[in-house]
Amino acid sequence: MRSVRKAPAEPDEERLVRLVAKGDRAAFEELYRRTAPWLAVRLRRRCADEQIVAEVMQETYLAVWRAAGAFAGAAVGGTAVGWLWTIAARRLVDAFRRRAHHAEPPPAAAAQPLAPAAEDEALAATVGGDVGDALRRLAPELREVLQAMVLDGLSVRETSVLLGVPEGTVKTRARRARTEMRRALA
């Protein structure tokens, strides 16, 4: 009888990040191949400007290459994908801040109503009808928690890191947001 050898299992994303921390370029390329498509889609949900998305993607993967050794992973209840999204989301916020800082609105712009935020536009395109209306009526801090946890699928810990607030605050805001949504949709 011949023995059948199993092909080695592909490393998961956490293992790839650990290999990237050791300078493994092939692991970095594989991590990029696996994660770049969904990361770009998630960024586009929050920002319609392709130039900003491209900049954020580049900055994110550069940060991953440089800081892979700082990834704590499952030891603190996180995932490689969540860590990657947290980096990207922070880079996106930084990009918005840079653009806002460098942009000088024309004098006539002050009299015109403000355009909706990219996140609100993405939310309107994703969630419509009564649910979308109820979401848009939520306080911004409640809406951003729901967006991160429900639309983006982040955990409480990942949402906490993304928004820079304690986990207890995330839980409280999520509960308040759900209560307000139920009341609005009743």
Short mmCIF file of N, CA and C in Angstrom, two decimals:
data_model
loop_
_atom_site.label_atom_id
_atom_site.label_comp_id
_atom_site.label_asym_id
_atom_site.label_seq_id
_atom_site.Cartn_x
_atom_site.Cartn_y
_atom_site.Cartn_z
N MET A 1 0.82 -1.18 0.00
CA MET A 1 0.00 0.00 0.00
C MET A 1 0.86 1.25 0.00
N ARG A 2 0.38 2.22 -0.80
CA ARG A 2 1.10 3.49 -0.84
C ARG A 2 0.47 4.44 0.17
N SER A 3 1.28 5.22 0.79
CA SER A 3 0.74 6.22 1.73
C SER A 3 0.45 7.51 0.96
N VAL A 4 -0.59 8.15 1.34
CA VAL A 4 -0.98 9.40 0.70
C VAL A 4 -0.49 10.54 1.57
N ARG A 5 0.30 11.39 0.97
CA ARG A 5 0.82 12.54 1.71
C ARG A 5 -0.13 13.72 1.54
N LYS A 6 -0.43 14.35 2.62
CA LYS A 6 -1.26 15.54 2.57
C LYS A 6 -0.38 16.74 2.25
N ALA A 7 -0.92 17.63 1.43
CA ALA A 7 -0.21 18.88 1.17
C ALA A 7 -0.25 19.72 2.44
N PRO A 8 0.83 20.44 2.72
CA PRO A 8 0.81 21.26 3.92
C PRO A 8 -0.30 22.31 3.83
N ALA A 9 -0.95 22.55 4.94
CA ALA A 9 -2.04 23.53 4.97
C ALA A 9 -1.47 24.93 4.77
N GLU A 10 -2.25 25.75 4.09
CA GLU A 10 -1.82 27.13 3.91
C GLU A 10 -1.85 27.84 5.26
N PRO A 11 -0.87 28.70 5.51
CA PRO A 11 -0.89 29.43 6.78
C PRO A 11 -2.06 30.41 6.82
N ASP A 12 -2.62 30.59 8.01
CA ASP A 12 -3.69 31.57 8.14
C ASP A 12 -3.08 32.97 8.19
N GLU A 13 -3.95 33.99 8.21
CA GLU A 13 -3.47 35.37 8.16
C GLU A 13 -2.60 35.72 9.36
N GLU A 14 -2.95 35.18 10.53
CA GLU A 14 -2.15 35.47 11.71
C GLU A 14 -0.73 34.94 11.53
N ARG A 15 -0.62 33.73 11.02
CA ARG A 15 0.71 33.14 10.77
C ARG A 15 1.47 33.97 9.73
N LEU A 16 0.75 34.43 8.72
CA LEU A 16 1.40 35.26 7.69
C LEU A 16 1.96 36.55 8.31
N VAL A 17 1.20 37.17 9.20
CA VAL A 17 1.69 38.40 9.85
C VAL A 17 2.94 38.09 10.66
N ARG A 18 2.93 36.96 11.35
CA ARG A 18 4.11 36.58 12.14
C ARG A 18 5.34 36.38 11.23
N LEU A 19 5.11 35.79 10.05
CA LEU A 19 6.22 35.62 9.09
C LEU A 19 6.67 36.96 8.53
N VAL A 20 5.72 37.86 8.29
CA VAL A 20 6.07 39.20 7.80
C VAL A 20 6.95 39.90 8.84
N ALA A 21 6.65 39.70 10.11
CA ALA A 21 7.44 40.31 11.19
C ALA A 21 8.90 39.86 11.13
N LYS A 22 9.12 38.68 10.56
CA LYS A 22 10.49 38.16 10.42
C LYS A 22 11.11 38.58 9.10
N GLY A 23 10.40 39.41 8.32
CA GLY A 23 10.94 39.90 7.06
C GLY A 23 10.66 39.02 5.86
N ASP A 24 9.70 38.12 5.97
CA ASP A 24 9.38 37.19 4.88
C ASP A 24 8.54 37.89 3.82
N ARG A 25 9.17 38.22 2.68
CA ARG A 25 8.48 38.94 1.60
C ARG A 25 7.39 38.09 0.96
N ALA A 26 7.62 36.81 0.83
CA ALA A 26 6.61 35.93 0.23
C ALA A 26 5.35 35.91 1.10
N ALA A 27 5.53 35.89 2.42
CA ALA A 27 4.38 35.92 3.33
C ALA A 27 3.64 37.24 3.19
N PHE A 28 4.38 38.34 3.04
CA PHE A 28 3.76 39.64 2.86
C PHE A 28 2.95 39.67 1.56
N GLU A 29 3.53 39.15 0.49
CA GLU A 29 2.82 39.10 -0.79
C GLU A 29 1.56 38.26 -0.70
N GLU A 30 1.62 37.14 0.03
CA GLU A 30 0.44 36.28 0.20
C GLU A 30 -0.61 36.98 1.06
N LEU A 31 -0.18 37.66 2.12
CA LEU A 31 -1.12 38.41 2.95
C LEU A 31 -1.80 39.49 2.12
N TYR A 32 -1.05 40.18 1.31
CA TYR A 32 -1.62 41.22 0.44
C TYR A 32 -2.61 40.60 -0.54
N ARG A 33 -2.23 39.50 -1.17
CA ARG A 33 -3.10 38.84 -2.15
C ARG A 33 -4.43 38.44 -1.51
N ARG A 34 -4.38 37.97 -0.28
CA ARG A 34 -5.60 37.52 0.40
C ARG A 34 -6.46 38.66 0.92
N THR A 35 -5.84 39.71 1.38
CA THR A 35 -6.61 40.73 2.10
C THR A 35 -6.88 42.00 1.32
N ALA A 36 -6.10 42.33 0.32
CA ALA A 36 -6.27 43.60 -0.40
C ALA A 36 -7.64 43.74 -1.05
N PRO A 37 -8.19 42.71 -1.69
CA PRO A 37 -9.49 42.91 -2.33
C PRO A 37 -10.61 43.30 -1.35
N TRP A 38 -10.75 42.58 -0.24
CA TRP A 38 -11.82 42.92 0.69
C TRP A 38 -11.53 44.22 1.41
N LEU A 39 -10.25 44.52 1.66
CA LEU A 39 -9.91 45.77 2.33
C LEU A 39 -10.29 46.95 1.44
N ALA A 40 -10.02 46.85 0.16
CA ALA A 40 -10.38 47.93 -0.77
C ALA A 40 -11.89 48.13 -0.81
N VAL A 41 -12.63 47.04 -0.80
CA VAL A 41 -14.10 47.14 -0.82
C VAL A 41 -14.59 47.84 0.45
N ARG A 42 -14.05 47.46 1.59
CA ARG A 42 -14.48 48.08 2.85
C ARG A 42 -14.13 49.55 2.89
N LEU A 43 -12.96 49.90 2.37
CA LEU A 43 -12.58 51.32 2.34
C LEU A 43 -13.49 52.10 1.40
N ARG A 44 -13.82 51.50 0.27
CA ARG A 44 -14.71 52.19 -0.68
C ARG A 44 -16.09 52.40 -0.10
N ARG A 45 -16.51 51.56 0.82
CA ARG A 45 -17.81 51.75 1.48
C ARG A 45 -17.80 53.04 2.30
N ARG A 46 -16.65 53.41 2.75
CA ARG A 46 -16.54 54.60 3.60
C ARG A 46 -16.01 55.82 2.85
N CYS A 47 -15.45 55.62 1.67
CA CYS A 47 -14.87 56.73 0.92
C CYS A 47 -15.00 56.47 -0.58
N ALA A 48 -15.61 57.39 -1.29
CA ALA A 48 -15.83 57.22 -2.73
C ALA A 48 -14.64 57.70 -3.56
N ASP A 49 -13.69 58.37 -2.95
CA ASP A 49 -12.54 58.91 -3.67
C ASP A 49 -11.48 57.82 -3.86
N GLU A 50 -11.33 57.38 -5.10
CA GLU A 50 -10.38 56.28 -5.38
C GLU A 50 -8.94 56.65 -5.04
N GLN A 51 -8.58 57.91 -5.18
CA GLN A 51 -7.22 58.34 -4.85
C GLN A 51 -6.94 58.16 -3.36
N ILE A 52 -7.91 58.54 -2.54
CA ILE A 52 -7.74 58.37 -1.10
C ILE A 52 -7.67 56.89 -0.75
N VAL A 53 -8.54 56.08 -1.36
CA VAL A 53 -8.52 54.64 -1.09
C VAL A 53 -7.16 54.06 -1.46
N ALA A 54 -6.62 54.44 -2.61
CA ALA A 54 -5.31 53.93 -3.03
C ALA A 54 -4.21 54.35 -2.05
N GLU A 55 -4.25 55.61 -1.61
CA GLU A 55 -3.26 56.09 -0.64
C GLU A 55 -3.36 55.32 0.68
N VAL A 56 -4.59 55.11 1.13
CA VAL A 56 -4.79 54.40 2.39
C VAL A 56 -4.32 52.95 2.27
N MET A 57 -4.61 52.33 1.15
CA MET A 57 -4.15 50.95 0.93
C MET A 57 -2.62 50.89 1.03
N GLN A 58 -1.96 51.81 0.33
CA GLN A 58 -0.49 51.81 0.33
C GLN A 58 0.04 52.06 1.74
N GLU A 59 -0.51 53.05 2.43
CA GLU A 59 -0.05 53.35 3.78
C GLU A 59 -0.31 52.19 4.74
N THR A 60 -1.43 51.52 4.55
CA THR A 60 -1.80 50.39 5.42
C THR A 60 -0.78 49.26 5.28
N TYR A 61 -0.50 48.87 4.06
CA TYR A 61 0.42 47.74 3.88
C TYR A 61 1.85 48.11 4.23
N LEU A 62 2.21 49.38 4.07
CA LEU A 62 3.52 49.82 4.52
C LEU A 62 3.59 49.71 6.04
N ALA A 63 2.52 50.12 6.71
CA ALA A 63 2.47 50.01 8.18
C ALA A 63 2.52 48.54 8.61
N VAL A 64 1.83 47.68 7.88
CA VAL A 64 1.86 46.25 8.21
C VAL A 64 3.28 45.72 8.09
N TRP A 65 3.98 46.08 7.03
CA TRP A 65 5.35 45.62 6.83
C TRP A 65 6.24 46.10 7.98
N ARG A 66 6.07 47.36 8.35
CA ARG A 66 6.93 47.94 9.39
C ARG A 66 6.56 47.48 10.80
N ALA A 67 5.27 47.26 11.07
CA ALA A 67 4.83 47.02 12.45
C ALA A 67 4.32 45.61 12.69
N ALA A 68 4.58 44.68 11.80
CA ALA A 68 4.06 43.32 11.99
C ALA A 68 4.52 42.71 13.30
N GLY A 69 5.69 43.09 13.77
CA GLY A 69 6.20 42.57 15.03
C GLY A 69 5.38 43.02 16.24
N ALA A 70 4.61 44.10 16.10
CA ALA A 70 3.80 44.61 17.19
C ALA A 70 2.44 43.93 17.27
N PHE A 71 2.12 43.09 16.30
CA PHE A 71 0.82 42.43 16.27
C PHE A 71 0.73 41.43 17.41
N ALA A 72 -0.28 41.62 18.30
CA ALA A 72 -0.44 40.75 19.47
C ALA A 72 -1.30 39.53 19.16
N GLY A 73 -2.25 39.69 18.24
CA GLY A 73 -3.05 38.56 17.78
C GLY A 73 -3.99 37.97 18.80
N ALA A 74 -4.12 36.65 18.69
CA ALA A 74 -5.07 35.92 19.52
C ALA A 74 -4.76 36.05 21.01
N ALA A 75 -3.52 36.40 21.33
CA ALA A 75 -3.14 36.54 22.74
C ALA A 75 -3.98 37.60 23.44
N VAL A 76 -4.47 38.59 22.69
CA VAL A 76 -5.30 39.64 23.28
C VAL A 76 -6.71 39.61 22.70
N GLY A 77 -7.08 38.52 22.07
CA GLY A 77 -8.42 38.36 21.54
C GLY A 77 -8.63 39.00 20.18
N GLY A 78 -7.57 39.36 19.51
CA GLY A 78 -7.69 40.00 18.20
C GLY A 78 -7.41 39.03 17.07
N THR A 79 -7.65 39.51 15.86
CA THR A 79 -7.36 38.72 14.68
C THR A 79 -6.48 39.54 13.76
N ALA A 80 -5.79 38.87 12.86
CA ALA A 80 -4.95 39.57 11.90
C ALA A 80 -5.79 40.47 11.00
N VAL A 81 -6.94 39.97 10.59
CA VAL A 81 -7.82 40.74 9.72
C VAL A 81 -8.34 41.97 10.46
N GLY A 82 -8.72 41.82 11.71
CA GLY A 82 -9.18 42.95 12.51
C GLY A 82 -8.08 43.97 12.71
N TRP A 83 -6.86 43.49 12.95
CA TRP A 83 -5.71 44.37 13.12
C TRP A 83 -5.47 45.15 11.84
N LEU A 84 -5.53 44.47 10.71
CA LEU A 84 -5.33 45.11 9.41
C LEU A 84 -6.40 46.17 9.16
N TRP A 85 -7.66 45.84 9.46
CA TRP A 85 -8.75 46.81 9.27
C TRP A 85 -8.58 48.01 10.18
N THR A 86 -8.13 47.79 11.41
CA THR A 86 -7.91 48.90 12.34
C THR A 86 -6.86 49.85 11.79
N ILE A 87 -5.78 49.30 11.26
CA ILE A 87 -4.74 50.15 10.66
C ILE A 87 -5.33 50.94 9.49
N ALA A 88 -6.06 50.26 8.62
CA ALA A 88 -6.63 50.92 7.44
C ALA A 88 -7.63 52.01 7.85
N ALA A 89 -8.47 51.71 8.81
CA ALA A 89 -9.48 52.69 9.23
C ALA A 89 -8.82 53.93 9.82
N ARG A 90 -7.77 53.73 10.58
CA ARG A 90 -7.05 54.88 11.14
C ARG A 90 -6.37 55.69 10.03
N ARG A 91 -5.81 55.00 9.07
CA ARG A 91 -5.18 55.70 7.94
C ARG A 91 -6.23 56.49 7.14
N LEU A 92 -7.43 55.93 7.02
CA LEU A 92 -8.51 56.63 6.31
C LEU A 92 -8.90 57.90 7.06
N VAL A 93 -9.04 57.81 8.37
CA VAL A 93 -9.35 58.99 9.16
C VAL A 93 -8.24 60.03 9.01
N ASP A 94 -6.98 59.59 9.05
CA ASP A 94 -5.85 60.50 8.86
C ASP A 94 -5.92 61.17 7.49
N ALA A 95 -6.27 60.40 6.46
CA ALA A 95 -6.36 60.97 5.11
C ALA A 95 -7.46 62.02 5.05
N PHE A 96 -8.60 61.75 5.67
CA PHE A 96 -9.69 62.74 5.70
C PHE A 96 -9.23 64.00 6.42
N ARG A 97 -8.52 63.82 7.51
CA ARG A 97 -8.04 64.99 8.27
C ARG A 97 -7.03 65.79 7.45
N ARG A 98 -6.12 65.10 6.76
CA ARG A 98 -5.14 65.81 5.92
C ARG A 98 -5.84 66.62 4.84
N ARG A 99 -6.80 65.97 4.18
CA ARG A 99 -7.54 66.67 3.12
C ARG A 99 -8.28 67.88 3.67
N ALA A 100 -8.91 67.71 4.82
CA ALA A 100 -9.67 68.82 5.41
C ALA A 100 -8.74 69.94 5.85
N HIS A 101 -7.57 69.58 6.34
CA HIS A 101 -6.60 70.57 6.82
C HIS A 101 -6.05 71.40 5.66
N HIS A 102 -5.79 70.74 4.53
CA HIS A 102 -5.18 71.42 3.39
C HIS A 102 -6.19 72.10 2.47
N ALA A 103 -7.42 71.72 2.60
CA ALA A 103 -8.43 72.30 1.72
C ALA A 103 -8.85 73.67 2.23
N GLU A 104 -8.94 74.59 1.33
CA GLU A 104 -9.43 75.92 1.67
C GLU A 104 -10.71 76.14 0.89
N PRO A 105 -11.83 76.16 1.58
CA PRO A 105 -13.09 76.32 0.87
C PRO A 105 -13.20 77.74 0.29
N PRO A 106 -13.83 77.85 -0.86
CA PRO A 106 -14.04 79.18 -1.42
C PRO A 106 -14.99 79.97 -0.52
N PRO A 107 -14.94 81.30 -0.57
CA PRO A 107 -15.79 82.10 0.32
C PRO A 107 -17.27 81.78 0.18
N ALA A 108 -17.74 81.45 -1.00
CA ALA A 108 -19.16 81.16 -1.19
C ALA A 108 -19.57 79.84 -0.55
N ALA A 109 -18.61 78.98 -0.27
CA ALA A 109 -18.93 77.66 0.28
C ALA A 109 -19.51 77.76 1.69
N ALA A 110 -19.17 78.77 2.41
CA ALA A 110 -19.66 78.90 3.79
C ALA A 110 -21.17 79.05 3.83
N ALA A 111 -21.74 79.67 2.81
CA ALA A 111 -23.18 79.90 2.81
C ALA A 111 -23.98 78.67 2.39
N GLN A 112 -23.32 77.71 1.72
CA GLN A 112 -24.02 76.54 1.23
C GLN A 112 -24.06 75.45 2.30
N PRO A 113 -25.09 74.59 2.26
CA PRO A 113 -25.15 73.51 3.24
C PRO A 113 -23.99 72.54 3.04
N LEU A 114 -23.59 71.93 4.14
CA LEU A 114 -22.49 70.97 4.10
C LEU A 114 -22.91 69.71 3.35
N ALA A 115 -21.98 69.16 2.59
CA ALA A 115 -22.24 67.89 1.89
C ALA A 115 -22.22 66.77 2.93
N PRO A 116 -22.98 65.71 2.70
CA PRO A 116 -22.95 64.60 3.66
C PRO A 116 -21.57 63.94 3.67
N ALA A 117 -21.20 63.42 4.83
CA ALA A 117 -19.92 62.74 4.97
C ALA A 117 -19.90 61.50 4.09
N ALA A 118 -18.70 61.08 3.71
CA ALA A 118 -18.56 59.89 2.87
C ALA A 118 -19.20 58.67 3.53
N GLU A 119 -19.06 58.57 4.85
CA GLU A 119 -19.65 57.44 5.57
C GLU A 119 -21.17 57.48 5.47
N ASP A 120 -21.75 58.71 5.55
CA ASP A 120 -23.20 58.81 5.45
C ASP A 120 -23.68 58.45 4.05
N GLU A 121 -22.92 58.86 3.03
CA GLU A 121 -23.28 58.50 1.66
C GLU A 121 -23.21 56.99 1.46
N ALA A 122 -22.14 56.38 1.99
CA ALA A 122 -22.01 54.92 1.88
C ALA A 122 -23.13 54.22 2.63
N LEU A 123 -23.47 54.75 3.78
CA LEU A 123 -24.55 54.17 4.58
C LEU A 123 -25.87 54.28 3.83
N ALA A 124 -26.11 55.43 3.21
CA ALA A 124 -27.36 55.62 2.46
C ALA A 124 -27.43 54.65 1.29
N ALA A 125 -26.29 54.40 0.65
CA ALA A 125 -26.28 53.47 -0.48
C ALA A 125 -26.44 52.03 -0.02
N THR A 126 -25.98 51.72 1.19
CA THR A 126 -26.03 50.36 1.71
C THR A 126 -27.37 50.05 2.36
N VAL A 127 -27.84 50.97 3.17
CA VAL A 127 -29.05 50.74 3.95
C VAL A 127 -30.07 51.83 3.60
N GLY A 128 -31.19 51.43 3.08
CA GLY A 128 -32.20 52.40 2.68
C GLY A 128 -33.47 52.22 3.46
N GLY A 129 -34.50 52.93 3.03
CA GLY A 129 -35.82 52.81 3.64
C GLY A 129 -35.87 53.29 5.07
N ASP A 130 -36.78 52.69 5.83
CA ASP A 130 -36.98 53.09 7.22
C ASP A 130 -35.74 52.85 8.07
N VAL A 131 -35.05 51.75 7.81
CA VAL A 131 -33.84 51.42 8.58
C VAL A 131 -32.77 52.49 8.33
N GLY A 132 -32.57 52.85 7.08
CA GLY A 132 -31.58 53.88 6.75
C GLY A 132 -31.94 55.21 7.38
N ASP A 133 -33.23 55.57 7.33
CA ASP A 133 -33.67 56.82 7.96
C ASP A 133 -33.42 56.79 9.46
N ALA A 134 -33.73 55.67 10.09
CA ALA A 134 -33.51 55.55 11.54
C ALA A 134 -32.02 55.63 11.87
N LEU A 135 -31.18 55.01 11.06
CA LEU A 135 -29.73 55.07 11.28
C LEU A 135 -29.23 56.50 11.16
N ARG A 136 -29.68 57.22 10.16
CA ARG A 136 -29.21 58.59 9.95
C ARG A 136 -29.67 59.53 11.07
N ARG A 137 -30.75 59.19 11.77
CA ARG A 137 -31.24 60.02 12.87
C ARG A 137 -30.49 59.75 14.17
N LEU A 138 -29.72 58.68 14.22
CA LEU A 138 -28.95 58.38 15.43
C LEU A 138 -27.87 59.44 15.65
N ALA A 139 -27.50 59.64 16.90
CA ALA A 139 -26.37 60.51 17.21
C ALA A 139 -25.13 59.93 16.54
N PRO A 140 -24.22 60.78 16.07
CA PRO A 140 -23.04 60.29 15.34
C PRO A 140 -22.24 59.22 16.08
N GLU A 141 -22.07 59.39 17.40
CA GLU A 141 -21.27 58.40 18.15
C GLU A 141 -21.96 57.05 18.22
N LEU A 142 -23.30 57.04 18.23
CA LEU A 142 -24.03 55.78 18.23
C LEU A 142 -23.99 55.14 16.84
N ARG A 143 -24.14 55.97 15.81
CA ARG A 143 -24.14 55.48 14.44
C ARG A 143 -22.78 54.86 14.09
N GLU A 144 -21.69 55.51 14.51
CA GLU A 144 -20.38 54.96 14.14
C GLU A 144 -20.11 53.62 14.82
N VAL A 145 -20.63 53.42 16.03
CA VAL A 145 -20.49 52.12 16.70
C VAL A 145 -21.27 51.06 15.93
N LEU A 146 -22.51 51.38 15.54
CA LEU A 146 -23.31 50.42 14.77
C LEU A 146 -22.66 50.13 13.42
N GLN A 147 -22.14 51.14 12.76
CA GLN A 147 -21.48 50.92 11.48
C GLN A 147 -20.30 49.96 11.64
N ALA A 148 -19.48 50.21 12.64
CA ALA A 148 -18.29 49.37 12.85
C ALA A 148 -18.68 47.94 13.20
N MET A 149 -19.65 47.78 14.11
CA MET A 149 -19.97 46.44 14.59
C MET A 149 -20.89 45.67 13.65
N VAL A 150 -21.89 46.34 13.07
CA VAL A 150 -22.88 45.64 12.25
C VAL A 150 -22.47 45.62 10.79
N LEU A 151 -22.21 46.79 10.22
CA LEU A 151 -21.89 46.84 8.78
C LEU A 151 -20.48 46.34 8.49
N ASP A 152 -19.52 46.67 9.37
CA ASP A 152 -18.14 46.25 9.13
C ASP A 152 -17.80 44.94 9.81
N GLY A 153 -18.65 44.47 10.71
CA GLY A 153 -18.43 43.18 11.35
C GLY A 153 -17.30 43.14 12.36
N LEU A 154 -16.97 44.27 12.95
CA LEU A 154 -15.88 44.29 13.93
C LEU A 154 -16.38 43.84 15.30
N SER A 155 -15.48 43.30 16.08
CA SER A 155 -15.81 42.90 17.45
C SER A 155 -15.84 44.15 18.33
N VAL A 156 -16.27 43.97 19.58
CA VAL A 156 -16.28 45.09 20.52
C VAL A 156 -14.86 45.62 20.70
N ARG A 157 -13.91 44.70 20.84
CA ARG A 157 -12.51 45.12 21.05
C ARG A 157 -11.99 45.88 19.83
N GLU A 158 -12.24 45.37 18.64
CA GLU A 158 -11.77 46.03 17.43
C GLU A 158 -12.44 47.39 17.25
N THR A 159 -13.72 47.47 17.57
CA THR A 159 -14.44 48.75 17.49
C THR A 159 -13.85 49.74 18.49
N SER A 160 -13.53 49.25 19.68
CA SER A 160 -12.92 50.08 20.70
C SER A 160 -11.61 50.68 20.22
N VAL A 161 -10.78 49.84 19.60
CA VAL A 161 -9.50 50.31 19.08
C VAL A 161 -9.72 51.29 17.94
N LEU A 162 -10.61 50.95 17.04
CA LEU A 162 -10.88 51.80 15.87
C LEU A 162 -11.35 53.19 16.29
N LEU A 163 -12.28 53.25 17.24
CA LEU A 163 -12.86 54.52 17.62
C LEU A 163 -12.11 55.22 18.75
N GLY A 164 -11.18 54.50 19.38
CA GLY A 164 -10.40 55.11 20.45
C GLY A 164 -11.20 55.35 21.73
N VAL A 165 -12.16 54.46 22.00
CA VAL A 165 -12.95 54.57 23.23
C VAL A 165 -12.88 53.23 23.97
N PRO A 166 -13.14 53.24 25.28
CA PRO A 166 -13.09 51.98 26.04
C PRO A 166 -14.16 50.99 25.55
N GLU A 167 -13.88 49.71 25.77
CA GLU A 167 -14.82 48.66 25.36
C GLU A 167 -16.18 48.83 26.02
N GLY A 168 -16.21 49.25 27.28
CA GLY A 168 -17.47 49.47 27.97
C GLY A 168 -18.30 50.55 27.29
N THR A 169 -17.62 51.58 26.80
CA THR A 169 -18.31 52.66 26.08
C THR A 169 -18.90 52.13 24.78
N VAL A 170 -18.15 51.27 24.09
CA VAL A 170 -18.65 50.67 22.86
C VAL A 170 -19.92 49.87 23.15
N LYS A 171 -19.88 49.06 24.20
CA LYS A 171 -21.06 48.24 24.55
C LYS A 171 -22.26 49.11 24.90
N THR A 172 -22.01 50.17 25.68
CA THR A 172 -23.10 51.06 26.07
C THR A 172 -23.71 51.75 24.85
N ARG A 173 -22.85 52.25 23.97
CA ARG A 173 -23.34 52.93 22.77
C ARG A 173 -24.08 51.97 21.85
N ALA A 174 -23.59 50.75 21.74
CA ALA A 174 -24.27 49.75 20.89
C ALA A 174 -25.65 49.45 21.45
N ARG A 175 -25.75 49.31 22.77
CA ARG A 175 -27.06 49.03 23.39
C ARG A 175 -28.00 50.22 23.20
N ARG A 176 -27.50 51.43 23.41
CA ARG A 176 -28.34 52.63 23.22
C ARG A 176 -28.78 52.75 21.76
N ALA A 177 -27.87 52.48 20.84
CA ALA A 177 -28.20 52.58 19.41
C ALA A 177 -29.27 51.57 19.04
N ARG A 178 -29.14 50.36 19.51
CA ARG A 178 -30.14 49.34 19.20
C ARG A 178 -31.50 49.69 19.80
N THR A 179 -31.48 50.23 21.02
CA THR A 179 -32.73 50.64 21.66
C THR A 179 -33.40 51.75 20.85
N GLU A 180 -32.62 52.74 20.44
CA GLU A 180 -33.17 53.84 19.64
C GLU A 180 -33.66 53.36 18.28
N MET A 181 -32.95 52.40 17.69
CA MET A 181 -33.37 51.86 16.39
C MET A 181 -34.70 51.13 16.54
N ARG A 182 -34.83 50.31 17.60
CA ARG A 182 -36.10 49.59 17.84
C ARG A 182 -37.24 50.59 18.02
N ARG A 183 -37.00 51.64 18.78
CA ARG A 183 -38.03 52.65 19.03
C ARG A 183 -38.41 53.35 17.72
N ALA A 184 -37.42 53.67 16.91
CA ALA A 184 -37.69 54.38 15.65
C ALA A 184 -38.42 53.51 14.65
N LEU A 185 -38.18 52.21 14.69
CA LEU A 185 -38.79 51.30 13.71
C LEU A 185 -40.11 50.70 14.21
N ALA A 186 -40.47 50.99 15.45
CA ALA A 186 -41.71 50.42 16.01
C ALA A 186 -42.95 51.08 15.40
#
